[in-house]
Short mmCIF file of C-alpha atoms and ligand atoms in Angstrom, two decimals:
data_model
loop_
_atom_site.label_atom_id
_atom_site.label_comp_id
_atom_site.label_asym_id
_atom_site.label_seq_id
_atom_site.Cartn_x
_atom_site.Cartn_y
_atom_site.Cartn_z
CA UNK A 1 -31.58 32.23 31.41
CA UNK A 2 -28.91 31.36 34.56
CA UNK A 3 -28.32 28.52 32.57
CA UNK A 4 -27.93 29.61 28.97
CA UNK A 5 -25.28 31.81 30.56
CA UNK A 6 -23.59 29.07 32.44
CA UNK A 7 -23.32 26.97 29.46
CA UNK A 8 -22.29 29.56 27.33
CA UNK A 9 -19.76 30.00 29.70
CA UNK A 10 -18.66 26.22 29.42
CA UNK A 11 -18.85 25.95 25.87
CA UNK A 12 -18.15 29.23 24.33
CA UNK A 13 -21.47 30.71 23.01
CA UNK A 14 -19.51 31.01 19.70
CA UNK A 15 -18.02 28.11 19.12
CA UNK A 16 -19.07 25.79 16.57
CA UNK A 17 -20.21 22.15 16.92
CA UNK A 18 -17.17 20.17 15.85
CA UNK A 19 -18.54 17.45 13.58
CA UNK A 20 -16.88 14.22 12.43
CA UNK A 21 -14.22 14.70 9.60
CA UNK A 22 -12.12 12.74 7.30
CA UNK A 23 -8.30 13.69 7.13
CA UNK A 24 -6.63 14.41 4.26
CA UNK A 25 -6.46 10.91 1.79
CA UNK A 26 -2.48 11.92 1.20
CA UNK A 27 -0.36 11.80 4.46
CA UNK A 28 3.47 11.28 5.62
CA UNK A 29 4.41 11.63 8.95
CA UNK A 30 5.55 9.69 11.97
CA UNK A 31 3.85 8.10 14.63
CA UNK A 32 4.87 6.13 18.24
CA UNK A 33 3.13 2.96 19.54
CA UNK A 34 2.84 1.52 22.26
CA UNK A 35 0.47 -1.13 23.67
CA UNK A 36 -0.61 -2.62 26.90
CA UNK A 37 -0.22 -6.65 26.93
CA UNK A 38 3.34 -6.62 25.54
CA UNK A 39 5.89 -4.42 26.19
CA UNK A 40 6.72 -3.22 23.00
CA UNK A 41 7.07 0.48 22.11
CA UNK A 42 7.30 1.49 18.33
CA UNK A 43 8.44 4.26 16.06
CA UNK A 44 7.34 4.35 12.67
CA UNK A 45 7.47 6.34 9.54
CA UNK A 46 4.35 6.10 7.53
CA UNK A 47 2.74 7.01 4.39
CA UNK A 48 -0.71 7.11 3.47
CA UNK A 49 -2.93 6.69 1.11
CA UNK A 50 -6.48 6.75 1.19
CA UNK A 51 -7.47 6.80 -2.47
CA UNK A 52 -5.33 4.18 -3.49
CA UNK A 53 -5.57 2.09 0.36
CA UNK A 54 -2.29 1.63 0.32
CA UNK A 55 -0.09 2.23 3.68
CA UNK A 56 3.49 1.67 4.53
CA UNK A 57 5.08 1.32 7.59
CA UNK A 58 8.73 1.75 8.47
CA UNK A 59 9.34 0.61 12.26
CA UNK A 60 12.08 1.03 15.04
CA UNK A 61 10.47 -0.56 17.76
CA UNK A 62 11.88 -1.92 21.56
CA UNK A 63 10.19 -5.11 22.73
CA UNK A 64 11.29 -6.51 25.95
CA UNK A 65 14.66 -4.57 25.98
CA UNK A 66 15.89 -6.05 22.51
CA UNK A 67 15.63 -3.41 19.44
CA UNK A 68 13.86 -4.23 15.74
CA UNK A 69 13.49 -2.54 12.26
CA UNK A 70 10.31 -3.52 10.84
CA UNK A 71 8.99 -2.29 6.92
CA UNK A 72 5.40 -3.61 6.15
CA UNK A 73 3.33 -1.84 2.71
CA UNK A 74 -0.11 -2.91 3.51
CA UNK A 75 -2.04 -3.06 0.08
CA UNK A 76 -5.91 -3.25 0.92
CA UNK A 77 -6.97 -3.36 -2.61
CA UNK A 78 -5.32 -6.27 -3.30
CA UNK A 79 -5.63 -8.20 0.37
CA UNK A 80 -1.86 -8.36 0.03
CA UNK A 81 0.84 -7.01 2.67
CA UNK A 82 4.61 -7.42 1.99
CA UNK A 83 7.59 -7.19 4.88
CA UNK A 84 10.00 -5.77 2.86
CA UNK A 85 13.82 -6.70 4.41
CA UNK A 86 15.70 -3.69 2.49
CA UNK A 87 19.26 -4.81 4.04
CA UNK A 88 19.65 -8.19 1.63
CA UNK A 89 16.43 -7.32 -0.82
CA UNK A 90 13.79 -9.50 -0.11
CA UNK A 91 10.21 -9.71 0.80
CA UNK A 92 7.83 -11.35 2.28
CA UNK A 93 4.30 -11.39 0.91
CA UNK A 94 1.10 -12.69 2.83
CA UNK A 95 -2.48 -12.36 2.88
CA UNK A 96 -3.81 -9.14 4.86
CA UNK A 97 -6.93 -9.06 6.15
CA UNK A 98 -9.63 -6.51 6.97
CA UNK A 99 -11.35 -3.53 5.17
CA UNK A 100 -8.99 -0.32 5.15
CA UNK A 101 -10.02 2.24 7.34
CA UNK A 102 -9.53 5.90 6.45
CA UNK A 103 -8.17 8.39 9.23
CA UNK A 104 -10.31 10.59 10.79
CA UNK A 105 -13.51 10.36 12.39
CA UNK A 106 -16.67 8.18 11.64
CA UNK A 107 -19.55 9.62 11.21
CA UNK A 108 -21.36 7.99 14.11
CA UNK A 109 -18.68 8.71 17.02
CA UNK A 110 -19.94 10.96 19.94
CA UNK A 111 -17.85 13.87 20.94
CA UNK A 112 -15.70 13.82 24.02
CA UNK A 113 -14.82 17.22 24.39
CA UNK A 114 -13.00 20.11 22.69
CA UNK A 115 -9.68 21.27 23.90
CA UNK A 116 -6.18 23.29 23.54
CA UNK A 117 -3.30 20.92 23.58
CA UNK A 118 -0.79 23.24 25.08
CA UNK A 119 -1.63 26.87 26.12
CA UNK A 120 -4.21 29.26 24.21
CA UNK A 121 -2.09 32.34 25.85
CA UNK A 122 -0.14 33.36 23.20
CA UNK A 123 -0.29 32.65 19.94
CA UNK A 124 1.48 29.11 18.47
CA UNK A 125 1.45 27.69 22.06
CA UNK A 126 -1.42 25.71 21.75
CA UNK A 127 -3.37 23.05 19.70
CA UNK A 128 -7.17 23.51 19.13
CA UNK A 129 -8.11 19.82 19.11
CA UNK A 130 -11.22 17.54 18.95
CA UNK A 131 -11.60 14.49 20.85
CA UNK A 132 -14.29 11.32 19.71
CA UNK A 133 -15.18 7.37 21.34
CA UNK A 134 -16.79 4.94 19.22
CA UNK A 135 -16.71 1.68 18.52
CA UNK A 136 -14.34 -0.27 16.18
CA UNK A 137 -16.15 -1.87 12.60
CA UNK A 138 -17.60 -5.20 13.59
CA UNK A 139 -17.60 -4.62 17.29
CA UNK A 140 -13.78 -5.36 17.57
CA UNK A 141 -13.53 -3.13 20.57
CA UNK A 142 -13.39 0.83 21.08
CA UNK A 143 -11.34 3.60 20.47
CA UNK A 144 -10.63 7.62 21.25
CA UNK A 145 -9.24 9.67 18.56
CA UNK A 146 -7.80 13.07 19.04
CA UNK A 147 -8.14 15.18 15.84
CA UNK A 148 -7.02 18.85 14.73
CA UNK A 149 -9.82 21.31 14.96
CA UNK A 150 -8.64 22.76 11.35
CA UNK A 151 -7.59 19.78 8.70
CA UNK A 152 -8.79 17.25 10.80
CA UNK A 153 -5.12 16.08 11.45
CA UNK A 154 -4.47 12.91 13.44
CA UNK A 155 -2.99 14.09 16.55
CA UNK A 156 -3.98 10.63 18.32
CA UNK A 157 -5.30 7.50 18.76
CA UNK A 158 -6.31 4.77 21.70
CA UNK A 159 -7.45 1.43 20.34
CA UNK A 160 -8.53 -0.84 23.24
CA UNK A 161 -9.81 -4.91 21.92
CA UNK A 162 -9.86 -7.74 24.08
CA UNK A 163 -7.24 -9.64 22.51
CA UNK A 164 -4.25 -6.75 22.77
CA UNK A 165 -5.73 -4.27 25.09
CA UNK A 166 -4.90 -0.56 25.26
CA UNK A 167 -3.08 0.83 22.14
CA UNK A 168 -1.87 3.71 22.07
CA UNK A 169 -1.01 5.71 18.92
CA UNK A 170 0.71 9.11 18.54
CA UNK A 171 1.32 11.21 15.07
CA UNK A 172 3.37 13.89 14.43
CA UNK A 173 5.74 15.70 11.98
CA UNK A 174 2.55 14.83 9.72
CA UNK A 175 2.92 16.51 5.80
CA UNK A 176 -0.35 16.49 3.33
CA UNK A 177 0.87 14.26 0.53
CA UNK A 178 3.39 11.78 -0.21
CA UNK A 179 6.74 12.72 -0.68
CA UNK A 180 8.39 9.57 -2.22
CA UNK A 181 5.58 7.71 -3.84
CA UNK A 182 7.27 4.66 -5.04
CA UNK A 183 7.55 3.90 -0.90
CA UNK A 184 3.97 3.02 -1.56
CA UNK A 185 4.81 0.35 -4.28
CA UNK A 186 6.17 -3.12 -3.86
CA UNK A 187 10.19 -2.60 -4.72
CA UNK A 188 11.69 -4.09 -7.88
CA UNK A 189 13.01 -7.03 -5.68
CA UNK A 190 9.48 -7.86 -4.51
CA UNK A 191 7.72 -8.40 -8.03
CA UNK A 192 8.62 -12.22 -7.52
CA UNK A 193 7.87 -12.62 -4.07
CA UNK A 194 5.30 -15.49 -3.55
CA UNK A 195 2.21 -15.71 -1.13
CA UNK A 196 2.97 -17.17 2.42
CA UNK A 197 -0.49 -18.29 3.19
CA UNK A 198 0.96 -21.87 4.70
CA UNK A 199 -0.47 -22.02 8.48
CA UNK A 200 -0.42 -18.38 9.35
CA UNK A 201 -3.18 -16.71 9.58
CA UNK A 202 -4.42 -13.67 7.37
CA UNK A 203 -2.60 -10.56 9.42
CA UNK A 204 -4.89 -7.58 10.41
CA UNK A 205 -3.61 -4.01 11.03
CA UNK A 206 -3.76 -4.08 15.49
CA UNK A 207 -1.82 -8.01 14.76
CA UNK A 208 0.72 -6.38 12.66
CA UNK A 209 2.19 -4.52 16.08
CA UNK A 210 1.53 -7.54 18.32
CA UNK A 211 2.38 -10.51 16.97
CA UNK A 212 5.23 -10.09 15.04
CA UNK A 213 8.55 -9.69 16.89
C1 NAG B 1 14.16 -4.85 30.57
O1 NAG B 1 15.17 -4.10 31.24
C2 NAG B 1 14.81 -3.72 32.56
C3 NAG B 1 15.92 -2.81 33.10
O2 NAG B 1 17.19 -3.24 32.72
C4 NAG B 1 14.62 -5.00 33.40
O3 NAG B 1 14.25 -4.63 34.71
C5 NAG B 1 13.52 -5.83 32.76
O4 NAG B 1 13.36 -7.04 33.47
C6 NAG B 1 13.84 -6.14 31.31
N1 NAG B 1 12.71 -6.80 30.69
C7 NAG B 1 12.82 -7.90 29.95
C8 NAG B 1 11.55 -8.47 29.42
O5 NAG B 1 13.89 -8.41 29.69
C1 NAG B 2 16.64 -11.48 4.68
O1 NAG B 2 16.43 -10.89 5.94
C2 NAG B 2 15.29 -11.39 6.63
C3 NAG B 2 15.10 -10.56 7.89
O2 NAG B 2 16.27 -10.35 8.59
C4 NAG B 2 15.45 -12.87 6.91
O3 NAG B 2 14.32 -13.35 7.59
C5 NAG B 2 15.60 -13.59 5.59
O4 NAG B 2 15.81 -14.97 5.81
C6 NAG B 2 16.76 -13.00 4.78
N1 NAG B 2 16.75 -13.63 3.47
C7 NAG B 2 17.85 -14.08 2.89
C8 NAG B 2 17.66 -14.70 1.54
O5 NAG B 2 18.93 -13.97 3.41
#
């Protein structure tokens, strides 16, 4: 009895479970990166789309000291990514590897721990938020995700793989939808741009931060 009490005390007798989710398939927000081996920080714009796996990427970043703009649409469908340069129109367009994987949380991560992100005294000062570990598809490494309680909203993320480390992902300002849709299309001045495969390798979505600048 002592300890049904005590652990109703530590868990809220009322609460629910939180389970695994899967966010909403139409997103635009913004999101900070930063990762461990390099010293790179980044600040992106991004839309996506789950339905159509299709996600675009527009990216101020820092790496040692020196500034970059970076614009990647990452089409999973077709194995295809273009780096779209929008200051003299033209793209790049190379092979992209890897399955898409949707936001949110798979169904066989374990539960960290359920938490306010701010303060639960008054109302709109805090965050009800769910935290999950698991590991990456094919073993790649692990990660920690920090989800919204209601809408299962990517609040963030922390990739960690052998070959880059600790990344760290943070979202905010995030809308359900898309608001500009063609963002998620190749542009006009893309439609002719030919595949780079030459010596480079496929990219994959954690080499697309890490390799690049
Ligand atoms: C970046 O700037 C800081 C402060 O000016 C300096 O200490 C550091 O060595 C610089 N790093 C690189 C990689 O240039
Ligand atoms: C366009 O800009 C990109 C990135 O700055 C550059 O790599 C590329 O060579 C430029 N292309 C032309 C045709 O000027």
């Amino acid at each position: 009895m002592k300890l049904l009490i005590l652990s109703c005390l530590l868990a809220g007798c009322l609460a629910q479970e939180p389970r695994p989710c899967s966010s909403p398939p139409l997103l635009t927000g913004a999101l900070t990166m930063s990762t461990q081996k390099e010293s790179l920080w980044v600040y992106a714009k991004y839309l996506y789309d789950a339905m159509g796996q299709r996600i675009r990427l527009m990216e101020l970043g820092t790496y040692e000291n020196k500034t970059f703009s970076y614009d990647v649409l990452l089409l999973y469908r077709e194995a295809t990514m273009y780096e779209i340069h929008r200051h003299n129109r033209t793209c790049n367009k190379m092979p992209l590897k890897g399955d898409f994987q949707p936001m949110g949380i798979p169904k066989d991560a374990s539960l960290l721990g359920q938490v306010v992100l701010g303060s639960s005294s008054e109302p709109g000062e805090g965050l009800l938020v769910n935290t999950w570990t698991g590991d990456l598809p094919e073993k790649a490494g692990k990660f920690m995700s920090t989800v919204t309680e209601f809408g299962c909203i990517p609040v963030s993320t922390l990739f960690h793989t052998d070959r880059f480390g600790w990344m760290v992902f943070s979202y905010f300002d995030n809308v359900i939808g898309i608001l500009d849709p063609q963002d998620l299309n190749p542009p006009p001045y893309c439609q002719h741009a030919e595949m780079k495969a030459g010596d480079k390798e496929p990219v994959d979505f954690f080499s697309l931060f890490n390799n690049k600048h």
